[in-house]
GROMACS .gro file of C-alpha atoms in nm:
model
  480
    1MET     CA    1  10.300   7.775   9.637
    2THR     CA    2  10.190   8.108   9.487
    3VAL     CA    3  10.414   8.357   9.309
    4PRO     CA    4  10.404   8.608   9.601
    5CYS     CA    5  10.526   8.331   9.836
    6ILE     CA    6  10.814   8.244   9.604
    7VAL     CA    7  10.911   8.611   9.580
    8PHE     CA    8  10.891   8.647   9.958
    9TRP     CA    9  11.123   8.353  10.028
   10ALA     CA   10  11.364   8.470   9.758
   11VAL     CA   11  11.384   8.812   9.925
   12MET     CA   12  11.436   8.652  10.266
   13LEU     CA   13  11.722   8.429  10.151
   14PHE     CA   14  11.886   8.698   9.940
   15GLY     CA   15  11.856   8.950  10.223
   16LEU     CA   16  12.007   8.708  10.473
   17ALA     CA   17  12.310   8.655  10.248
   18SER     CA   18  12.349   9.023  10.158
   19LYS     CA   19  12.539   9.289  10.351
   20ARG     CA   20  12.278   9.545  10.253
   21PRO     CA   21  11.988   9.610  10.493
   22ILE     CA   22  11.731   9.448  10.263
   23LEU     CA   23  11.566   9.265  10.551
   24VAL     CA   24  11.505   9.590  10.742
   25TYR     CA   25  11.292   9.714  10.453
   26ALA     CA   26  11.132   9.370  10.411
   27PHE     CA   27  11.034   9.354  10.779
   28PHE     CA   28  10.838   9.679  10.773
   29ALA     CA   29  10.693   9.618  10.426
   30ALA     CA   30  10.571   9.270  10.523
   31GLY     CA   31  10.320   9.419  10.766
   32ALA     CA   32  10.097   9.519  10.473
   33PHE     CA   33  10.050   9.156  10.364
   34GLY     CA   34   9.823   9.028  10.639
   35THR     CA   35   9.646   8.759  10.434
   36LEU     CA   36   9.943   8.591  10.266
   37ALA     CA   37  10.030   8.245  10.400
   38VAL     CA   38  10.400   8.209  10.324
   39ILE     CA   39  10.378   7.835  10.387
   40PRO     CA   40  10.079   7.649  10.240
   41THR     CA   41   9.825   7.589  10.515
   42ALA     CA   42   9.795   7.228  10.402
   43LEU     CA   43  10.148   7.177  10.537
   44THR     CA   44  10.088   7.359  10.867
   45GLY     CA   45   9.767   7.191  10.979
   46GLY     CA   46   9.558   7.494  10.889
   47VAL     CA   47   9.776   7.745  11.079
   48THR     CA   48   9.849   8.059  10.878
   49ILE     CA   49  10.211   8.177  10.894
   50LEU     CA   50  10.223   8.542  10.788
   51PRO     CA   51  10.518   8.723  10.624
   52GLN     CA   52  10.605   8.969  10.902
   53PRO     CA   53  10.681   8.717  11.181
   54VAL     CA   54  10.906   8.526  10.940
   55ALA     CA   55  11.071   8.850  10.828
   56ALA     CA   56  11.131   8.936  11.196
   57LEU     CA   57  11.317   8.609  11.248
   58PHE     CA   58  11.528   8.656  10.934
   59LEU     CA   59  11.605   9.015  11.035
   60THR     CA   60  11.719   8.891  11.376
   61LEU     CA   61  11.951   8.634  11.216
   62TRP     CA   62  12.092   8.903  10.987
   63THR     CA   63  12.147   9.134  11.284
   64LEU     CA   64  12.331   8.864  11.480
   65ARG     CA   65  12.592   8.809  11.208
   66ARG     CA   66  12.815   9.087  11.339
   67ARG     CA   67  13.090   9.000  11.586
   68GLY     CA   68  12.968   9.044  11.942
   69ALA     CA   69  12.607   9.092  11.833
   70ALA     CA   70  12.485   8.774  12.002
   71ALA     CA   71  12.623   8.880  12.341
   72ALA     CA   72  12.474   9.228  12.298
   73PHE     CA   73  12.142   9.073  12.198
   74VAL     CA   74  12.128   8.866  12.518
   75ALA     CA   75  12.238   9.162  12.730
   76ILE     CA   76  11.956   9.378  12.591
   77ALA     CA   77  11.701   9.103  12.645
   78ILE     CA   78  11.788   9.042  13.011
   79ASN     CA   79  11.886   9.392  13.126
   80PRO     CA   80  11.595   9.555  13.316
   81ARG     CA   81  11.719   9.895  13.197
   82GLN     CA   82  11.671   9.779  12.837
   83LEU     CA   83  11.407   9.516  12.755
   84GLY     CA   84  11.447   9.285  13.052
   85LEU     CA   85  11.100   9.355  13.193
   86LEU     CA   86  10.944   9.284  12.855
   87SER     CA   87  11.131   8.953  12.844
   88MET     CA   88  10.997   8.868  13.190
   89PHE     CA   89  10.645   8.941  13.068
   90VAL     CA   90  10.686   8.712  12.764
   91VAL     CA   91  10.836   8.428  12.971
   92TYR     CA   92  10.561   8.459  13.229
   93GLY     CA   93  10.303   8.460  12.949
   94ALA     CA   94  10.444   8.133  12.815
   95VAL     CA   95  10.428   7.978  13.161
   96THR     CA   96  10.064   8.081  13.202
   97ALA     CA   97   9.981   7.932  12.861
   98ILE     CA   98  10.111   7.594  12.979
   99LEU     CA   99   9.983   7.583  13.337
  100LEU     CA  100   9.665   7.788  13.374
  101PRO     CA  101   9.447   7.617  13.107
  102ARG     CA  102   9.515   7.289  13.285
  103ILE     CA  103   9.462   7.426  13.635
  104PHE     CA  104   9.126   7.586  13.548
  105GLU     CA  105   9.024   7.334  13.279
  106GLY     CA  106   8.645   7.294  13.263
  107SER     CA  107   8.581   7.534  13.552
  108VAL     CA  108   8.534   7.854  13.345
  109ASP     CA  109   8.396   7.941  13.001
  110VAL     CA  110   8.600   8.118  12.732
  111ILE     CA  111   8.573   8.221  12.367
  112ALA     CA  112   8.844   8.012  12.208
  113PHE     CA  113   9.066   8.125  11.922
  114ARG     CA  114   8.967   8.001  11.573
  115GLN     CA  115   8.620   7.926  11.707
  116THR     CA  116   8.347   7.935  11.441
  117THR     CA  117   8.087   8.083  11.678
  118SER     CA  118   8.098   8.348  11.948
  119ALA     CA  119   7.933   8.122  12.205
  120PRO     CA  120   8.147   8.056  12.517
  121THR     CA  121   8.285   7.705  12.566
  122ALA     CA  122   8.453   7.533  12.860
  123LEU     CA  123   8.823   7.614  12.902
  124ALA     CA  124   9.060   7.347  12.775
  125PRO     CA  125   9.421   7.345  12.651
  126SER     CA  126   9.437   7.417  12.276
  127ALA     CA  127   9.680   7.486  11.992
  128ALA     CA  128   9.638   7.860  12.056
  129ASN     CA  129   9.816   7.810  12.390
  130ILE     CA  130  10.121   7.730  12.178
  131THR     CA  131  10.085   7.965  11.880
  132GLN     CA  132   9.997   8.282  12.076
  133PRO     CA  133  10.300   8.262  12.311
  134LEU     CA  134  10.514   8.200  12.002
  135TYR     CA  135  10.382   8.519  11.842
  136LEU     CA  136  10.454   8.700  12.168
  137ALA     CA  137  10.810   8.564  12.169
  138ILE     CA  138  10.863   8.675  11.808
  139SER     CA  139  10.746   9.025  11.903
  140LEU     CA  140  11.008   9.027  12.180
  141ILE     CA  141  11.279   8.907  11.942
  142ALA     CA  142  11.188   9.180  11.695
  143ALA     CA  143  11.203   9.443  11.970
  144VAL     CA  144  11.552   9.332  12.075
  145ALA     CA  145  11.670   9.325  11.712
  146LEU     CA  146  11.541   9.679  11.649
  147CYS     CA  147  11.702   9.797  11.972
  148LEU     CA  148  12.035   9.653  11.859
  149LEU     CA  149  12.000   9.813  11.514
  150CYS     CA  150  11.906  10.156  11.647
  151LYS     CA  151  12.215  10.164  11.869
  152GLN     CA  152  12.413  10.187  11.543
  153GLU     CA  153  12.402  10.542  11.410
  154ARG     CA  154  12.427  10.438  11.045
  155MET     CA  155  12.127  10.205  11.077
  156ARG     CA  156  11.889  10.464  11.220
  157GLN     CA  157  11.833  10.633  10.886
  158VAL     CA  158  11.780  10.291  10.729
  159VAL     CA  159  11.503  10.214  10.978
  160LEU     CA  160  11.340  10.552  10.918
  161ARG     CA  161  11.346  10.507  10.539
  162ALA     CA  162  11.207  10.155  10.580
  163VAL     CA  163  10.911  10.296  10.775
  164LEU     CA  164  10.856  10.556  10.501
  165TRP     CA  165  10.856  10.301  10.221
  166SER     CA  166  10.631  10.068  10.418
  167GLY     CA  167  10.378  10.352  10.427
  168ALA     CA  168  10.395  10.379  10.049
  169ILE     CA  169  10.335  10.004  10.021
  170VAL     CA  170  10.031  10.019  10.253
  171VAL     CA  171   9.882  10.294  10.036
  172ALA     CA  172   9.957  10.089   9.723
  173THR     CA  173   9.778   9.784   9.866
  174GLY     CA  174   9.476   9.999   9.945
  175LEU     CA  175   9.467  10.134   9.590
  176ALA     CA  176   9.506   9.781   9.454
  177ASP     CA  177   9.212   9.665   9.666
  178ILE     CA  178   8.997   9.950   9.533
  179ALA     CA  179   9.096   9.885   9.171
  180SER     CA  180   9.042   9.508   9.192
  181ALA     CA  181   8.708   9.513   9.374
  182GLY     CA  182   8.490   9.223   9.262
  183THR     CA  183   8.773   9.048   9.076
  184PRO     CA  184   9.010   8.764   9.177
  185VAL     CA  185   9.320   8.968   9.088
  186LEU     CA  186   9.453   8.968   9.446
  187SER     CA  187   9.357   8.608   9.525
  188SER     CA  188   9.722   8.495   9.518
  189PHE     CA  189   9.788   8.735   9.808
  190ARG     CA  190   9.486   8.616  10.007
  191THR     CA  191   9.573   8.259  10.098
  192ALA     CA  192   9.520   8.271  10.477
  193SER     CA  193   9.304   7.998  10.628
  194TYR     CA  194   9.093   8.228  10.849
  195ALA     CA  195   8.783   8.419  10.741
  196LEU     CA  196   8.848   8.718  10.512
  197LEU     CA  197   8.601   9.008  10.515
  198THR     CA  198   8.712   9.168  10.189
  199ASP     CA  199   8.372   9.262  10.041
  200HIS     CA  200   8.199   9.412  10.343
  201VAL     CA  201   7.976   9.714  10.270
  202VAL     CA  202   7.911   9.990  10.528
  203VAL     CA  203   7.693  10.297  10.474
  204GLY     CA  204   7.644  10.201  10.111
  205SER     CA  205   8.016  10.180  10.024
  206ARG     CA  206   8.263   9.894  10.014
  207ARG     CA  207   8.521   9.901  10.292
  208VAL     CA  208   8.883   9.923  10.180
  209VAL     CA  209   9.089   9.643  10.335
  210GLY     CA  210   9.412   9.646  10.135
  211LEU     CA  211   9.576   9.307  10.175
  212MET     CA  212   9.461   9.262  10.533
  213ALA     CA  213   9.193   9.021  10.655
  214GLU     CA  214   8.940   9.294  10.729
  215ALA     CA  215   8.896   9.671  10.748
  216SER     CA  216   8.943   9.671  11.127
  217SER     CA  217   9.300   9.549  11.064
  218PHE     CA  218   9.379   9.769  10.764
  219GLY     CA  219   9.248  10.096  10.911
  220PRO     CA  220   9.459  10.086  11.231
  221LEU     CA  221   9.765   9.984  11.026
  222CYS     CA  222   9.719  10.298  10.813
  223VAL     CA  223   9.680  10.522  11.118
  224THR     CA  224   9.981  10.375  11.300
  225THR     CA  225  10.207  10.402  10.995
  226ALA     CA  226  10.092  10.758  10.927
  227ALA     CA  227  10.161  10.854  11.289
  228LEU     CA  228  10.508  10.698  11.274
  229ILE     CA  229  10.605  10.885  10.958
  230TYR     CA  230  10.458  11.215  11.077
  231PHE     CA  231  10.606  11.215  11.425
  232LEU     CA  232  10.946  11.081  11.309
  233ARG     CA  233  10.983  11.320  11.015
  234ARG     CA  234  11.236  11.539  11.199
  235GLY     CA  235  11.472  11.245  11.234
  236PHE     CA  236  11.513  11.197  10.859
  237ALA     CA  237  11.835  11.318  10.703
  238PRO     CA  238  11.751  11.602  10.460
  239ARG     CA  239  11.709  11.483  10.103
  240GLY     CA  240  11.566  11.653   9.799
  241GLY     CA  241  11.193  11.592   9.763
  242GLN     CA  242  11.171  11.370  10.071
  243ALA     CA  243  10.950  11.614  10.264
  244THR     CA  244  10.700  11.620   9.977
  245MET     CA  245  10.708  11.242   9.960
  246MET     CA  246  10.641  11.211  10.333
  247PHE     CA  247  10.348  11.453  10.311
  248ALA     CA  248  10.198  11.260  10.019
  249ILE     CA  249  10.235  10.922  10.191
  250VAL     CA  250  10.086  11.046  10.521
  251ALA     CA  251   9.795  11.201  10.331
  252GLY     CA  252   9.741  10.877  10.140
  253LEU     CA  253   9.746  10.672  10.459
  254LEU     CA  254   9.492  10.899  10.626
  255VAL     CA  255   9.263  10.873  10.323
  256MET     CA  256   9.293  10.494  10.325
  257ALA     CA  257   9.216  10.486  10.698
  258ALA     CA  258   8.902  10.691  10.635
  259LEU     CA  259   8.796  10.465  10.347
  260SER     CA  260   8.835  10.158  10.568
  261THR     CA  261   8.538  10.288  10.770
  262SER     CA  262   8.685  10.114  11.074
  263SER     CA  263   8.556  10.257  11.402
  264THR     CA  264   8.889  10.167  11.562
  265ALA     CA  265   9.075  10.358  11.292
  266TYR     CA  266   8.846  10.659  11.337
  267VAL     CA  267   8.925  10.666  11.709
  268GLY     CA  268   9.294  10.644  11.619
  269LEU     CA  269   9.257  10.928  11.368
  270ALA     CA  270   9.099  11.151  11.632
  271LEU     CA  271   9.378  11.069  11.880
  272PHE     CA  272   9.640  11.126  11.608
  273MET     CA  273   9.505  11.474  11.533
  274LEU     CA  274   9.488  11.560  11.904
  275LEU     CA  275   9.846  11.449  11.973
  276ALA     CA  276   9.975  11.619  11.657
  277VAL     CA  277   9.831  11.953  11.771
  278ALA     CA  278   9.957  11.903  12.126
  279ASN     CA  279  10.304  11.809  12.001
  280TRP     CA  280  10.319  12.115  11.775
  281ALA     CA  281  10.216  12.346  12.059
  282TRP     CA  282  10.471  12.182  12.293
  283ARG     CA  283  10.751  12.233  12.041
  284VAL     CA  284  10.655  12.597  11.991
  285PHE     CA  285  10.615  12.702  12.354
  286ARG     CA  286  10.844  12.459  12.539
  287HIS     CA  287  11.144  12.467  12.302
  288PRO     CA  288  11.101  12.791  12.104
  289THR     CA  289  11.473  12.838  12.035
  290SER     CA  290  11.570  12.478  11.952
  291VAL     CA  291  11.299  12.408  11.695
  292PRO     CA  292  11.374  12.549  11.349
  293ARG     CA  293  11.122  12.812  11.242
  294ARG     CA  294  11.132  12.666  10.893
  295ALA     CA  295  11.004  12.333  11.029
  296LEU     CA  296  10.719  12.502  11.217
  297SER     CA  297  10.630  12.704  10.908
  298ALA     CA  298  10.616  12.382  10.704
  299ASP     CA  299  10.370  12.234  10.957
  300LEU     CA  300  10.150  12.543  10.935
  301LEU     CA  301  10.166  12.535  10.555
  302ALA     CA  302  10.056  12.170  10.550
  303VAL     CA  303   9.761  12.248  10.779
  304PHE     CA  304   9.671  12.551  10.566
  305ILE     CA  305   9.678  12.349  10.244
  306ALA     CA  306   9.462  12.077  10.401
  307ALA     CA  307   9.215  12.341  10.527
  308VAL     CA  308   9.196  12.511  10.185
  309PHE     CA  309   9.148  12.176  10.011
  310GLY     CA  310   8.876  12.078  10.256
  311GLY     CA  311   8.703  12.415  10.224
  312LEU     CA  312   8.704  12.406   9.845
  313SER     CA  313   8.565  12.052   9.854
  314LEU     CA  314   8.275  12.166  10.073
  315ILE     CA  315   8.207  12.468   9.848
  316LEU     CA  316   8.201  12.257   9.534
  317GLN     CA  317   8.012  11.968   9.698
  318PRO     CA  318   7.804  12.103   9.990
  319GLY     CA  319   7.658  11.758  10.053
  320LEU     CA  320   7.999  11.615  10.146
  321LEU     CA  321   7.985  11.750  10.502
  322THR     CA  322   7.640  11.605  10.564
  323ALA     CA  323   7.745  11.269  10.420
  324ALA     CA  324   8.067  11.269  10.625
  325VAL     CA  325   7.884  11.348  10.949
  326GLU     CA  326   7.628  11.077  10.877
  327ASN     CA  327   7.901  10.821  10.803
  328VAL     CA  328   8.093  10.898  11.121
  329ASN     CA  329   7.771  10.887  11.322
  330GLN     CA  330   7.682  10.542  11.189
  331ILE     CA  331   8.032  10.398  11.201
  332VAL     CA  332   8.135  10.528  11.545
  333PHE     CA  333   7.845  10.656  11.752
  334GLU     CA  334   7.583  10.405  11.637
  335LYS     CA  335   7.829  10.117  11.657
  336ALA     CA  336   7.663  10.009  11.982
  337GLY     CA  337   7.361   9.886  11.788
  338THR     CA  338   7.554   9.641  11.568
  339SER     CA  339   7.605   9.269  11.622
  340SER     CA  340   7.983   9.304  11.600
  341PHE     CA  341   7.979   9.556  11.886
  342ASN     CA  342   7.762   9.324  12.094
  343ASP     CA  343   8.002   9.034  12.029
  344ARG     CA  344   8.298   9.251  12.131
  345MET     CA  345   8.130   9.366  12.450
  346MET     CA  346   8.037   9.008  12.536
  347SER     CA  347   8.400   8.894  12.496
  348VAL     CA  348   8.518   9.187  12.710
  349GLN     CA  349   8.266   9.106  12.983
  350ILE     CA  350   8.370   8.741  12.978
  351GLY     CA  351   8.732   8.854  13.007
  352PHE     CA  352   8.660   9.052  13.322
  353ASN     CA  353   8.463   8.757  13.462
  354LEU     CA  354   8.756   8.523  13.393
  355PHE     CA  355   8.990   8.752  13.585
  356ALA     CA  356   8.754   8.746  13.884
  357GLN     CA  357   8.675   8.373  13.862
  358THR     CA  358   9.044   8.280  13.863
  359ASN     CA  359   9.117   8.509  14.160
  360GLY     CA  360   9.336   8.736  13.946
  361TRP     CA  361   9.554   8.460  13.798
  362GLY     CA  362   9.401   8.459  13.448
  363VAL     CA  363   9.346   8.167  13.211
  364GLY     CA  364   9.673   8.176  13.018
  365VAL     CA  365   9.786   8.331  12.691
  366GLY     CA  366   9.588   8.190  12.397
  367SER     CA  367   9.291   8.072  12.603
  368HIS     CA  368   9.042   8.356  12.551
  369SER     CA  369   8.988   8.572  12.242
  370VAL     CA  370   8.874   8.920  12.346
  371SER     CA  371   8.845   9.244  12.150
  372SER     CA  372   9.069   9.452  12.375
  373TRP     CA  373   9.443   9.431  12.432
  374LEU     CA  374   9.409   9.558  12.787
  375VAL     CA  375   9.138   9.307  12.882
  376ALA     CA  376   9.320   9.028  12.696
  377THR     CA  377   9.630   9.097  12.903
  378LEU     CA  378   9.437   9.110  13.228
  379CYS     CA  379   9.242   8.787  13.175
  380SER     CA  380   9.534   8.596  13.021
  381VAL     CA  381   9.829   8.670  13.248
  382GLY     CA  382   9.638   8.806  13.547
  383ILE     CA  383   9.752   9.072  13.786
  384VAL     CA  384  10.115   8.953  13.795
  385GLY     CA  385  10.172   8.974  13.419
  386SER     CA  386   9.966   9.292  13.388
  387LEU     CA  387  10.183   9.462  13.650
  388MET     CA  388  10.495   9.357  13.460
  389MET     CA  389  10.362   9.516  13.143
  390ALA     CA  390  10.242   9.828  13.327
  391VAL     CA  391  10.582   9.883  13.489
  392PHE     CA  392  10.762   9.828  13.157
  393LEU     CA  393  10.540  10.077  12.972
  394THR     CA  394  10.573  10.331  13.253
  395LEU     CA  395  10.953  10.312  13.244
  396THR     CA  396  10.945  10.330  12.864
  397SER     CA  397  10.741  10.650  12.881
  398LEU     CA  398  11.009  10.802  13.108
  399ARG     CA  399  11.297  10.731  12.870
  400ARG     CA  400  11.499  11.024  12.743
  401PRO     CA  401  11.724  11.038  12.435
  402ALA     CA  402  12.082  10.928  12.487
  403ASP     CA  403  12.186  11.203  12.243
  404PRO     CA  404  12.092  11.555  12.361
  405GLY     CA  405  12.036  11.678  12.003
  406VAL     CA  406  11.701  11.816  11.886
  407GLU     CA  407  11.654  11.542  11.625
  408SER     CA  408  11.708  11.264  11.880
  409ARG     CA  409  11.469  11.428  12.126
  410GLU     CA  410  11.195  11.460  11.866
  411THR     CA  411  11.254  11.106  11.739
  412VAL     CA  412  11.214  10.959  12.088
  413THR     CA  413  10.905  11.172  12.148
  414GLY     CA  414  10.763  11.068  11.812
  415LEU     CA  415  10.807  10.699  11.889
  416LYS     CA  416  10.627  10.744  12.221
  417LEU     CA  417  10.334  10.926  12.059
  418ALA     CA  418  10.299  10.669  11.780
  419ALA     CA  419  10.309  10.386  12.036
  420ILE     CA  420  10.035  10.556  12.239
  421ILE     CA  421   9.813  10.574  11.930
  422SER     CA  422   9.876  10.213  11.831
  423LEU     CA  423   9.823  10.070  12.180
  424SER     CA  424   9.509  10.280  12.223
  425MET     CA  425   9.361  10.128  11.908
  426ALA     CA  426   9.472   9.782  12.017
  427SER     CA  427   9.289   9.838  12.345
  428ILE     CA  428   8.957   9.839  12.156
  429SER     CA  429   9.029   9.577  11.889
  430ALA     CA  430   9.326   9.342  11.956
  431THR     CA  431   9.238   8.987  12.054
  432SER     CA  432   9.543   8.877  12.258
  433PRO     CA  433   9.815   9.015  12.490
  434ASP     CA  434  10.052   9.025  12.191
  435PHE     CA  435  10.129   9.393  12.129
  436GLY     CA  436  10.216   9.330  11.763
  437LEU     CA  437  10.534   9.356  11.560
  438LEU     CA  438  10.498   9.722  11.468
  439VAL     CA  439  10.461   9.822  11.833
  440SER     CA  440  10.748   9.590  11.927
  441ALA     CA  441  10.963   9.772  11.669
  442MET     CA  442  10.874  10.105  11.835
  443LEU     CA  443  10.953   9.972  12.182
  444GLY     CA  444  11.284   9.830  12.064
  445ALA     CA  445  11.379  10.149  11.882
  446LEU     CA  446  11.295  10.351  12.193
  447ALA     CA  447  11.525  10.133  12.403
  448GLY     CA  448  11.801  10.168  12.143
  449LEU     CA  449  11.778  10.546  12.112
  450SER     CA  450  11.714  10.630  12.476
  451ALA     CA  451  11.901  10.650  12.799
  452ALA     CA  452  11.763  10.438  13.081
  453PRO     CA  453  11.505  10.609  13.304
  454GLY     CA  454  11.676  10.826  13.564
  455ARG     CA  455  11.998  10.867  13.365
  456ARG     CA  456  12.101  11.196  13.212
  457PRO     CA  457  12.153  11.214  12.835
  458VAL     CA  458  12.514  11.179  12.733
  459GLU     CA  459  12.672  11.514  12.660
  460LEU     CA  460  12.963  11.526  12.417
  461THR     CA  461  13.280  11.719  12.493
  462VAL     CA  462  13.564  11.800  12.259
  463GLU     CA  463  13.928  11.778  12.361
  464ALA     CA  464  14.125  12.094  12.311
  465ARG     CA  465  14.420  11.902  12.162
  466PRO     CA  466  14.371  11.823  11.793
  467VAL     CA  467  14.443  11.475  11.662
  468ARG     CA  468  14.588  11.413  11.317
  469SER     CA  469  14.383  11.165  11.109
  470ARG     CA  470  14.527  10.907  10.871
  471GLY     CA  471  14.483  11.141  10.576
  472GLY     CA  472  14.691  11.409  10.743
  473ALA     CA  473  14.402  11.646  10.826
  474LEU     CA  474  14.356  11.778  11.177
  475ARG     CA  475  14.039  11.684  11.365
  476ALA     CA  476  13.909  11.714  11.720
  477ARG     CA  477  13.865  11.410  11.941
  478VAL     CA  478  13.509  11.371  12.069
  479ARG     CA  479  13.446  11.184  12.391
  480PRO     CA  480  13.130  11.123  12.597
   0.00000   0.00000   0.00000
């Protein structure tokens, strides 16, 4: 067992025994270590167990220690107004993984998980029909745990700070990958059993992958984390220097996403910029009196600084613009001429064929590996499971903050925007119906911070009669 594994398990055990929210920070930070097998693959039959799913389980156990937490956990998981529809989707996905590969065995061709070639093979039950539903279940558990945490006011700032520090860690792993290029310095962090594309060169430059398996995983992680920090920045409690720190981390994440040269990340960057502008305009024109002018001025100042920096860079190095345009053209617009694009399109086409060949039932979770979350959902769980997910996401998009305050409103809106960006990137790169632990954390936090669709936000009223506190001071009694 490597030193990083020993440190990881020490943090997990210490965090589980501690009253401090160590495991909240560990859960978000673990997402940056996408090539670290926390249990030697020789003991797991070649299956790589990554840090974040394990951290999600430990965080759930830590969350359930409080009195009444277990009952609340179950209530959240089964209540359709909370995460009940998501639970139905996960349960149905597990059922399809057991039944459908056996019902349609040998009658259709799929691209199996962990397959060494991209050639289709006949459908048959496999280990992926067990592991993929398990990952999906862990994502559900993480969503419920985050929902439970975000219902506690004191834990909301902890979650926000954990997201911020996870962004700093992602940037650090990118810098470490750049500094250690061509050396085995990070080999103790790269112990996964699957193929690692850590030395891939595009447009004459090495792609930055951090501690992920490939650039197409690292780039979207950078974009999603940057979007989370940027859109949730109004929810942070004011602290000295924190705004500067957030700006620096978001800037670092965007640079790392660009250096990953991932076409998926570039699409996410474009969507991020579009939604950031739209969100700013909405805040200015829709809520002109509730949004602090100081906050809007800070946004304009950040854009101005970025524009000045970019302009000076082009003046000093006129060839940068030409090189940048050429890189984007080759990475995004000429992607259709690459073998990886052809493989992705083939898997997507097979996915649509599987949906049609099974009369809309699908082939079960874990049966077909396809480079699109939407297509993976459609061909795995069919029309029934896809409708469950569609209804859940629609209701989630209609959620409103339980607290009518400006910060709560912007936090809920920020979570929705970040989830849109992440799911959009997953729709052109993810290989299974699993929406991922970072998205599950967003969905859970949304459920914890929001009122159910159709319910009005709770408005607080103050009793006229003062109440004397234990210390003798007079205070007002606040009731919903």
